[in-house]
Amino acid sequence: MKECEQTQKRVGSILIKNGKFFVAPQQTDDDFKRLFARLAAVGAGRPVDRDGLPDGPWTPDELADAISRIEANTQGIELRSVQVWFHDNDNGISDTNIRWLARIFGCSDPEATGQWQAELKAAKERLTSQRREKKKKRGKEKNDYDLNEATRPSIAKQIGGQTQRCRGEFTKDRRFEPVKLAERCERMLSGATSLNLQIGYLLVFCGLGLMNYVLGTLNVTYSPLEGLDKQVGFIWAPTLTLLPLIALPAYIFFVSNVITYWRRAGRLRCLSDRSSTIEPRSTMVWYGKVNSFSFSFWAITISCISFVFGFQWFGIYLPAYLSGDHNGVQIDRYLLALVRPDVISIPEAIALSAVGYMYTASYVAVFMFGLLFILIITLDYEDVSKTTEREGPVEHRSELYEVGQMIRWGIFRVAVFALWLAILVKLQITYLQSDSRDVVTWMFVDAAAAFSATMAPNGWLDNSSVSHFTTFLMMAVTVVVFVLCIGKMSAILNRLVVEDSLGSFDEDKSAVVTMFLIIGLLSANLILIGRFTGFSIMLALGALATAYALAGPKLRTS
């Protein structure tokens, strides 16, 4: 009781308001941590008993429950946010939560609540100021401090030992664990390893080119109609030239950039804990998040093997080879053996098509893996940002905003080239349905017919391809992932703009709208290829818009 009385004297006069223990604000020089600690210890704002004494000090659970019961607080408050206030650290409190805490300490009295809101706001500003001074002081000491030559080796050894122990703790638990598929995919698509993947695809491209050269299918035609020699050679197919040389490398590059940035730098910058051991712990948490999606990675792998390779090759091409009839399926360089046995034999076509469809299945899997990683990063960013956004220091929330902008821009670039992968596949299969002699002439005639009433538009052959449905699914998945991820990122970043005055939403609004317009334009391009005269002009506009967006002004990061 004596200790409680001494505490009451330090915080000022004691009153009872609305049946609760009221402590009047004294306008001290205390920062938020000290002021909150004293008020929580005496139970300011807690119900009183018959003797007018508070019902004990505040605990994190009880305070969180009291704030969540405030009628005006429709969203409640997270327990971990309240727990941060009780800890002796540099984390502060958001302006929104100051409002609720002032209601508690003011015992729901309008005048007292206003006084406490001003007092808590001033205490928060003092804490922020102290943090900045400490940061400046540490920076100055770091610049001025010169290690003595005799002590430098021992200190370096000590630091190195701590780092090695920390890394050892991380690797010890994982040393004998089999590396899961999800983690293997993350390593394959991030850092320098992604360059190995790029080189691998380049070698496959060269190998396929060499096979087609040996078999004589680099430049080869067949006659679906009298007087028409239709080009189906390797070097005339967008899926075997533009896709592996431009679209796929760009897609892998941008996916790798986002994953590598988030794991190695972005995630650490978003964490309020900046201790020396945070890096290996952050990496372990990240891989745990990735491995939690193991089912999705396996589902993608099995689906690509079963449907992209198995269904199309075993279900369509192999029966055509065995029966000698293409059954209305598009004649391409693989089925050319059915109409031009003088160029390529059926056994050679079987081998060539098997390698080609395994290659197709692999890049469709990489396509899906990349979008899945974009989704995982967005969800991880959302989880990491919850505490930092609400209770972290202003400096940390600024970094949270900057990292978010980098990720949002990365999501857009990945989505753009994901759509281009699908567009190039759709372009190839639609050309094979046309009555044009090659893909270049096909697009030139389409553009010319759009401007000239006398130019006859392209006609169509009687054939079909299951890849029309495949490209539609690729587009749909890309758009859904893009909208979901950009929506989540924008919601978090817009709250940071409003709560911390980090800028104006209007400054980024035009850039975000441009992103959606370009994604919409590319999606429309994919759907409308071959659907109307002049689609090639629209496709060219999509290419120009993509180049402009990728090279133009980016989202601001400060």
XYZ file of C-alpha atoms in Angstrom:
558
model
C 0.000 0.000 0.000
C 2.862 2.356 0.784
C 4.425 1.658 -2.638
C 1.063 2.336 -4.314
C 0.730 5.681 -2.494
C 4.207 6.733 -3.605
C 3.316 5.898 -7.199
C 0.131 7.926 -6.919
C 2.066 10.947 -5.773
C 4.347 10.720 -8.794
C 1.484 10.716 -11.302
C -0.507 13.491 -9.731
C -3.929 13.951 -8.176
C -6.323 10.996 -7.934
C -10.043 11.201 -8.746
C -12.891 8.874 -9.637
C -14.699 9.473 -12.911
C -17.543 7.337 -14.228
C -16.735 4.684 -11.643
C -13.138 4.414 -12.774
C -9.773 5.338 -11.289
C -8.759 8.662 -12.829
C -5.254 10.116 -12.818
C -5.087 13.713 -14.002
C -2.377 14.558 -16.563
C 0.504 16.528 -15.081
C 2.305 17.636 -18.283
C 5.615 16.082 -17.252
C 8.713 15.686 -19.427
C 8.356 11.900 -19.513
C 8.419 10.085 -22.834
C 5.627 7.726 -23.780
C 7.250 4.600 -22.335
C 7.786 6.079 -18.870
C 4.391 7.777 -18.757
C 2.567 4.647 -19.853
C 4.493 2.428 -17.423
C 3.426 4.556 -14.428
C -0.180 4.807 -15.479
C -0.420 1.078 -16.160
C 1.173 0.316 -12.759
C -1.382 2.376 -10.803
C -4.295 1.116 -12.894
C -5.382 4.442 -14.356
C -8.781 4.040 -15.986
C -9.595 0.729 -14.270
C -12.852 0.207 -12.351
C -12.700 1.003 -8.605
C -13.996 -0.953 -5.635
C -16.042 0.345 -2.677
C -12.964 1.961 -1.174
C -12.206 3.838 -4.395
C -9.137 1.746 -5.173
C -8.387 0.480 -8.681
C -8.802 -3.177 -9.533
C -5.042 -3.773 -9.791
C -2.581 -2.662 -12.464
C -3.198 -3.056 -16.183
C -2.042 -6.185 -17.953
C -1.678 -6.379 -21.755
C -4.650 -8.732 -22.082
C -6.953 -6.618 -19.913
C -5.959 -3.359 -21.601
C -6.424 -4.818 -25.081
C -9.845 -6.117 -24.068
C -10.846 -2.723 -22.623
C -9.802 -0.880 -25.796
C -11.628 -3.390 -28.008
C -14.828 -2.824 -26.007
C -14.860 0.892 -26.831
C -17.980 1.344 -28.932
C -16.372 3.733 -31.424
C -13.499 1.282 -32.013
C -15.073 -0.981 -34.608
C -11.825 -2.720 -35.592
C -10.571 -3.514 -32.096
C -6.839 -3.824 -31.399
C -4.311 -6.633 -31.588
C -2.852 -7.950 -28.341
C 0.719 -7.768 -29.676
C 0.260 -4.063 -30.350
C -0.604 -3.499 -26.692
C 2.236 -5.749 -25.541
C 4.694 -3.477 -27.342
C 3.702 -0.576 -25.039
C 4.668 -2.589 -21.956
C 8.160 -3.386 -23.274
C 11.160 -1.132 -22.795
C 12.042 -0.617 -26.446
C 12.063 2.107 -29.101
C 8.642 1.257 -30.511
C 6.039 3.963 -30.057
C 2.292 4.171 -30.609
C 0.163 5.215 -33.566
C -2.091 8.267 -33.463
C -5.155 6.044 -33.782
C -4.216 4.016 -30.712
C -3.415 7.214 -28.775
C -7.053 8.098 -29.237
C -8.236 4.814 -27.683
C -5.669 4.915 -24.872
C -6.742 8.461 -24.039
C -10.330 7.197 -23.711
C -9.149 4.597 -21.206
C -7.031 6.967 -19.102
C -9.681 9.700 -19.378
C -12.330 7.314 -18.033
C -14.560 8.088 -21.054
C -14.909 11.698 -19.877
C -14.744 14.044 -22.941
C -12.657 16.747 -21.275
C -10.288 14.332 -19.536
C -9.936 12.270 -22.717
C -8.917 15.376 -24.655
C -6.335 16.277 -22.018
C -4.855 12.787 -22.028
C -4.789 12.707 -25.815
C -2.669 15.854 -25.842
C -0.446 14.482 -23.055
C 0.104 11.129 -24.804
C 0.767 12.845 -28.121
C 3.433 15.041 -26.539
C 4.981 11.995 -24.811
C 5.100 10.149 -28.132
C 6.868 13.097 -29.773
C 9.430 13.151 -26.955
C 10.075 9.431 -27.480
C 10.488 9.964 -31.205
C 12.883 12.851 -30.573
C 14.945 10.745 -28.161
C 15.166 7.951 -30.716
C 16.452 10.349 -33.329
C 19.056 11.753 -30.978
C 20.229 8.254 -30.110
C 20.457 7.377 -33.769
C 22.496 10.485 -34.534
C 24.748 9.819 -31.558
C 25.351 6.223 -32.607
C 26.154 7.370 -36.123
C 28.623 9.946 -34.843
C 30.287 7.476 -32.519
C 30.579 4.996 -35.356
C 32.265 7.531 -37.593
C 34.606 8.868 -34.914
C 35.568 5.571 -33.358
C 38.865 4.088 -34.506
C 39.670 0.603 -33.330
C 43.095 0.081 -31.817
C 45.287 -2.229 -33.914
C 45.914 -4.490 -30.943
C 42.226 -4.954 -30.078
C 40.848 -5.095 -33.602
C 41.672 -8.779 -34.250
C 40.149 -9.907 -30.964
C 36.983 -7.905 -31.531
C 36.683 -9.157 -35.086
C 37.156 -12.686 -33.834
C 34.473 -12.198 -31.202
C 31.992 -10.754 -33.704
C 32.802 -13.488 -36.182
C 32.271 -16.109 -33.506
C 28.865 -14.687 -32.613
C 27.831 -14.579 -36.245
C 29.055 -18.112 -36.833
C 27.165 -19.372 -33.779
C 24.028 -17.627 -34.954
C 24.319 -19.107 -38.427
C 25.179 -22.440 -36.881
C 21.930 -22.404 -34.901
C 20.076 -21.767 -38.135
C 21.802 -24.489 -40.135
C 22.031 -27.054 -37.323
C 18.278 -27.555 -37.207
C 18.105 -27.817 -41.001
C 21.297 -29.755 -41.719
C 19.637 -33.137 -41.990
C 16.276 -31.918 -43.280
C 15.530 -32.817 -46.891
C 15.150 -29.666 -48.941
C 11.487 -29.368 -49.862
C 10.226 -28.678 -53.351
C 8.976 -25.195 -52.397
C 12.386 -24.247 -51.029
C 14.139 -25.652 -54.074
C 11.928 -23.516 -56.302
C 12.736 -20.441 -54.214
C 16.460 -21.071 -54.579
C 16.060 -21.783 -58.281
C 14.303 -18.446 -58.882
C 16.333 -16.173 -56.601
C 19.824 -14.754 -56.425
C 22.613 -15.957 -58.684
C 20.916 -19.344 -59.055
C 18.288 -17.773 -61.296
C 21.102 -17.083 -63.755
C 21.709 -20.836 -63.904
C 18.053 -21.263 -64.822
C 18.405 -18.636 -67.541
C 21.485 -20.386 -68.915
C 19.674 -23.724 -68.764
C 16.796 -22.409 -70.856
C 19.238 -20.840 -73.316
C 20.967 -24.204 -73.732
C 17.617 -25.927 -74.260
C 16.756 -23.301 -76.870
C 20.052 -23.938 -78.645
C 19.516 -27.690 -78.396
C 16.023 -27.464 -79.897
C 17.367 -25.217 -82.643
C 20.106 -27.731 -83.407
C 17.603 -30.616 -83.475
C 15.350 -28.711 -85.874
C 18.349 -27.849 -88.042
C 19.431 -31.484 -88.261
C 15.866 -32.611 -88.982
C 15.325 -29.859 -91.551
C 12.448 -28.100 -89.785
C 14.006 -24.694 -89.162
C 12.276 -23.333 -92.255
C 9.621 -25.627 -93.704
C 6.128 -25.320 -95.218
C 3.114 -27.497 -95.973
C 0.025 -26.932 -98.173
C -3.294 -26.941 -96.272
C -4.985 -25.338 -99.311
C -4.245 -25.329 -103.017
C -1.757 -22.567 -103.789
C -0.899 -21.947 -100.092
C 2.500 -22.886 -98.684
C 2.136 -22.312 -94.947
C 5.284 -21.769 -92.884
C 5.563 -23.892 -89.706
C 9.341 -23.816 -89.243
C 11.161 -23.380 -85.937
C 12.486 -19.880 -86.648
C 8.992 -18.616 -87.588
C 7.324 -19.609 -84.307
C 7.003 -16.825 -81.663
C 6.906 -19.498 -78.951
C 10.366 -20.709 -79.992
C 11.993 -17.350 -80.737
C 10.490 -14.320 -78.958
C 9.327 -16.325 -75.945
C 12.624 -18.032 -74.965
C 14.840 -15.112 -76.045
C 12.905 -12.135 -74.636
C 9.726 -12.816 -72.640
C 10.861 -15.803 -70.532
C 14.282 -14.343 -69.542
C 12.626 -11.029 -68.609
C 9.987 -12.853 -66.570
C 12.555 -14.909 -64.652
C 14.715 -11.810 -64.145
C 11.917 -9.755 -62.578
C 10.644 -12.648 -60.457
C 14.190 -13.199 -59.184
C 14.579 -9.494 -58.418
C 11.471 -9.412 -56.245
C 12.251 -12.641 -54.364
C 15.914 -11.746 -53.783
C 15.154 -8.189 -52.676
C 12.462 -9.290 -50.238
C 14.430 -12.143 -48.646
C 17.815 -10.419 -48.395
C 16.932 -6.771 -47.797
C 13.264 -5.817 -47.846
C 12.063 -8.183 -45.134
C 14.839 -7.149 -42.746
C 14.100 -3.449 -43.300
C 10.455 -4.014 -42.392
C 11.246 -5.667 -39.053
C 11.354 -3.459 -35.949
C 13.885 -5.814 -34.362
C 17.325 -4.801 -35.666
C 19.467 -7.114 -33.526
C 22.498 -8.907 -34.936
C 20.723 -12.279 -34.907
C 17.656 -11.154 -36.810
C 18.970 -11.999 -40.293
C 19.193 -15.800 -39.886
C 15.920 -15.837 -37.943
C 14.228 -13.814 -40.677
C 15.560 -16.209 -43.320
C 14.268 -19.181 -41.346
C 10.819 -17.596 -40.992
C 10.785 -16.792 -44.721
C 11.576 -20.379 -45.688
C 8.930 -21.539 -43.242
C 6.421 -19.327 -45.033
C 7.525 -20.680 -48.419
C 7.355 -24.295 -47.261
C 3.833 -23.756 -45.935
C 2.816 -23.555 -49.610
C 4.342 -26.965 -50.419
C 0.983 -28.324 -51.563
C 0.651 -25.530 -54.124
C 4.141 -26.146 -55.507
C 3.489 -29.869 -55.831
C 0.069 -29.229 -57.381
C 1.622 -26.948 -60.012
C 4.385 -29.452 -60.783
C 2.037 -32.431 -61.123
C -0.479 -30.413 -63.160
C 2.146 -29.222 -65.643
C 3.530 -32.726 -66.088
C 0.073 -34.294 -66.327
C -1.730 -31.770 -68.512
C 0.769 -29.587 -70.387
C 3.013 -32.542 -71.257
C 1.023 -35.694 -70.556
C -2.423 -34.728 -71.870
C -1.223 -32.872 -74.965
C 1.575 -35.222 -75.972
C 0.146 -38.597 -74.898
C -3.468 -37.611 -75.538
C -3.187 -35.660 -78.811
C 0.160 -36.000 -80.568
C 1.054 -39.622 -79.886
C -2.356 -40.962 -81.052
C -2.018 -38.807 -84.193
C 1.408 -40.305 -84.898
C 0.163 -43.857 -84.366
C -2.983 -43.430 -86.470
C -1.457 -41.248 -89.170
C -4.414 -38.808 -88.960
C -4.215 -35.419 -87.250
C -8.021 -35.387 -86.643
C -8.444 -31.646 -87.151
C -5.563 -30.695 -84.856
C -3.335 -27.852 -86.070
C -0.407 -28.934 -88.209
C 2.768 -27.562 -86.679
C 6.433 -28.542 -86.842
C 5.638 -31.582 -84.651
C 2.752 -32.958 -86.734
C 4.478 -32.046 -89.988
C 5.516 -35.696 -90.353
C 1.875 -36.575 -91.127
C 1.768 -34.334 -94.234
C 5.469 -34.022 -95.153
C 7.075 -37.409 -94.464
C 9.746 -36.417 -96.962
C 11.004 -33.778 -94.498
C 10.723 -35.542 -91.139
C 9.789 -39.096 -90.216
C 7.267 -40.039 -87.550
C 9.889 -41.489 -85.119
C 11.902 -38.259 -85.454
C 8.747 -36.189 -84.894
C 7.883 -38.236 -81.801
C 11.279 -37.514 -80.266
C 11.189 -33.832 -81.249
C 7.664 -33.279 -79.928
C 8.440 -35.062 -76.632
C 11.401 -32.762 -75.962
C 9.401 -29.730 -77.095
C 6.450 -30.406 -74.814
C 8.665 -31.170 -71.824
C 10.251 -27.772 -72.457
C 6.784 -26.169 -72.666
C 5.671 -27.850 -69.437
C 8.791 -26.570 -67.674
C 8.302 -22.904 -68.569
C 4.572 -23.070 -67.740
C 5.611 -24.404 -64.308
C 8.112 -21.541 -63.902
C 5.336 -19.163 -64.970
C 3.071 -20.491 -62.193
C 5.884 -20.612 -59.604
C 6.690 -16.952 -60.252
C 3.100 -15.837 -59.674
C 2.874 -17.998 -56.556
C 6.003 -16.363 -55.119
C 4.517 -12.925 -55.809
C 1.483 -13.951 -53.778
C 3.629 -15.388 -50.948
C 5.731 -12.203 -50.736
C 2.596 -10.049 -50.597
C 1.106 -12.130 -47.778
C 4.431 -12.138 -45.911
C 4.725 -8.364 -46.296
C 1.202 -8.001 -44.925
C 2.060 -10.126 -41.866
C 5.379 -8.399 -41.183
C 3.898 -4.928 -41.597
C 1.097 -5.325 -39.049
C 3.161 -4.583 -35.963
C 5.606 -2.180 -37.622
C 2.831 -0.235 -39.325
C 0.915 0.349 -36.104
C 3.491 0.500 -33.365
C 6.959 0.701 -34.927
C 9.032 3.873 -34.921
C 8.298 6.423 -37.603
C 11.656 5.656 -39.208
C 10.746 1.982 -39.520
C 7.331 2.748 -40.993
C 9.021 4.957 -43.576
C 11.189 2.011 -44.565
C 8.092 -0.186 -44.589
C 6.556 2.227 -47.091
C 9.651 2.281 -49.285
C 9.912 -1.511 -49.354
C 6.214 -1.766 -50.174
C 6.616 0.531 -53.144
C 9.505 -1.553 -54.457
C 7.450 -4.735 -54.173
C 4.395 -3.154 -55.781
C 6.446 -2.069 -58.778
C 8.001 -5.552 -58.989
C 4.560 -7.194 -58.971
C 3.536 -5.082 -61.971
C 6.611 -5.977 -64.000
C 6.173 -9.688 -63.284
C 2.501 -9.515 -64.320
C 3.375 -7.704 -67.559
C 5.787 -10.371 -68.752
C 3.531 -13.164 -67.504
C 0.882 -11.841 -69.873
C 3.407 -11.583 -72.688
C 4.261 -15.256 -72.233
C 0.591 -16.120 -72.704
C 0.184 -13.653 -75.599
C 3.051 -15.197 -77.574
C 1.570 -18.676 -77.183
C -1.840 -17.381 -78.271
C -0.234 -15.569 -81.218
C 1.365 -18.785 -82.457
C -1.712 -21.003 -82.249
C -3.958 -18.324 -83.800
C -1.547 -17.917 -86.711
C -1.693 -21.676 -87.327
C -5.475 -21.292 -87.749
C -5.079 -18.551 -90.373
C -4.684 -18.981 -94.112
C -1.586 -16.754 -94.207
C 1.747 -18.104 -95.440
C 3.795 -16.904 -92.419
C 3.273 -15.056 -89.138
C 4.862 -11.796 -90.351
C 2.676 -11.639 -93.461
C -0.353 -12.539 -91.356
C 0.106 -9.538 -89.060
C 1.054 -7.197 -91.912
C -2.105 -8.104 -93.859
C -4.209 -7.610 -90.740
C -2.772 -4.117 -90.132
C -3.090 -3.141 -93.797
C -6.695 -4.374 -93.972
C -7.585 -2.195 -90.978
C -6.533 0.931 -92.944
C -7.620 -0.123 -96.442
C -11.103 -1.116 -97.483
C -9.717 -2.828 -100.602
C -7.319 -5.130 -98.749
C -8.888 -8.539 -98.087
C -8.546 -9.627 -94.419
C -7.051 -12.934 -93.363
C -9.124 -16.102 -93.642
C -9.166 -19.208 -91.457
C -8.418 -22.904 -91.728
C -10.502 -25.672 -90.263
C -8.359 -26.755 -87.304
C -8.232 -26.310 -83.533
C -5.865 -26.285 -80.550
C -6.349 -26.968 -76.843
C -3.782 -24.245 -76.125
C -6.500 -21.593 -76.569
C -7.900 -22.697 -73.210
C -4.384 -22.895 -71.711
C -3.571 -19.288 -72.615
C -6.896 -18.092 -71.210
C -6.089 -19.791 -67.892
C -2.616 -18.219 -67.877
C -4.161 -14.784 -68.396
C -6.856 -15.323 -65.746
C -4.369 -16.484 -63.106
C -2.068 -13.545 -63.850
C -4.843 -10.953 -63.590
C -6.256 -12.440 -60.380
C -2.833 -12.533 -58.698
C -2.034 -9.000 -59.881
C -5.316 -7.492 -58.649
C -5.142 -9.333 -55.314
C -1.512 -8.425 -54.608
C -1.726 -4.808 -55.749
C -4.951 -4.418 -53.758
C -3.357 -5.693 -50.550
C -0.177 -3.666 -51.043
C -2.099 -0.486 -51.848
C -4.316 -0.872 -48.771
C -1.279 -1.043 -46.481
C 0.605 1.767 -48.234
C -2.412 4.058 -48.300
C -2.826 3.650 -44.523
C 0.805 4.592 -44.072
C 0.232 7.691 -46.209
C -2.758 8.737 -44.106
C -1.417 7.883 -40.646
C 2.197 8.995 -41.011
C 1.900 11.743 -43.612
C 4.446 9.980 -45.827
C 3.091 11.708 -48.887
C -0.071 11.998 -50.909
C -1.955 9.101 -52.438
C -2.554 11.258 -55.509
C 1.193 11.192 -56.207
C 0.994 7.450 -56.897
C -2.590 7.274 -58.136
C -1.724 7.969 -61.770
C 1.059 5.345 -61.742
C -1.228 2.693 -60.222
C -4.006 3.535 -62.686
C -1.468 3.203 -65.522
C -0.534 -0.238 -64.203
C -4.148 -1.411 -64.306
C -4.707 0.083 -67.752
C -1.670 -1.718 -69.184
C -2.646 -5.028 -67.583
C -6.151 -4.522 -68.998
C -4.769 -3.687 -72.457
C -2.529 -6.768 -72.538
C -5.373 -8.994 -71.329
C -7.650 -7.610 -74.050
C -4.859 -8.221 -76.576
C -4.680 -11.878 -75.637
C -8.438 -12.380 -75.870
C -8.849 -10.463 -79.128
C -5.927 -11.872 -81.154
C -7.430 -12.827 -84.507
C -10.925 -11.800 -83.399
C -11.134 -8.610 -85.478
C -9.314 -6.900 -88.310
C -6.621 -4.656 -86.834
C -5.741 -6.728 -83.768
C -2.054 -6.449 -84.733
C -2.249 -2.655 -84.295
C -3.658 -3.142 -80.831
C -0.880 -5.630 -80.093
C 1.728 -3.066 -81.191
C 0.151 -0.481 -78.885
C 0.398 -3.005 -76.046
C 4.112 -3.460 -76.750
C 4.678 0.325 -76.797
C 2.696 0.790 -73.578
C 4.733 -1.947 -71.910
C 8.023 -0.341 -72.952
C 6.824 3.078 -71.760
C 5.659 1.793 -68.375
C 8.822 -0.182 -67.689
C 11.138 2.645 -68.743
C 9.030 5.564 -67.476
C 8.577 7.166 -64.033
C 8.243 4.694 -61.217
C 6.347 4.804 -57.947
C 8.000 7.145 -55.472
C 9.837 5.484 -52.576
C 10.162 8.429 -50.211
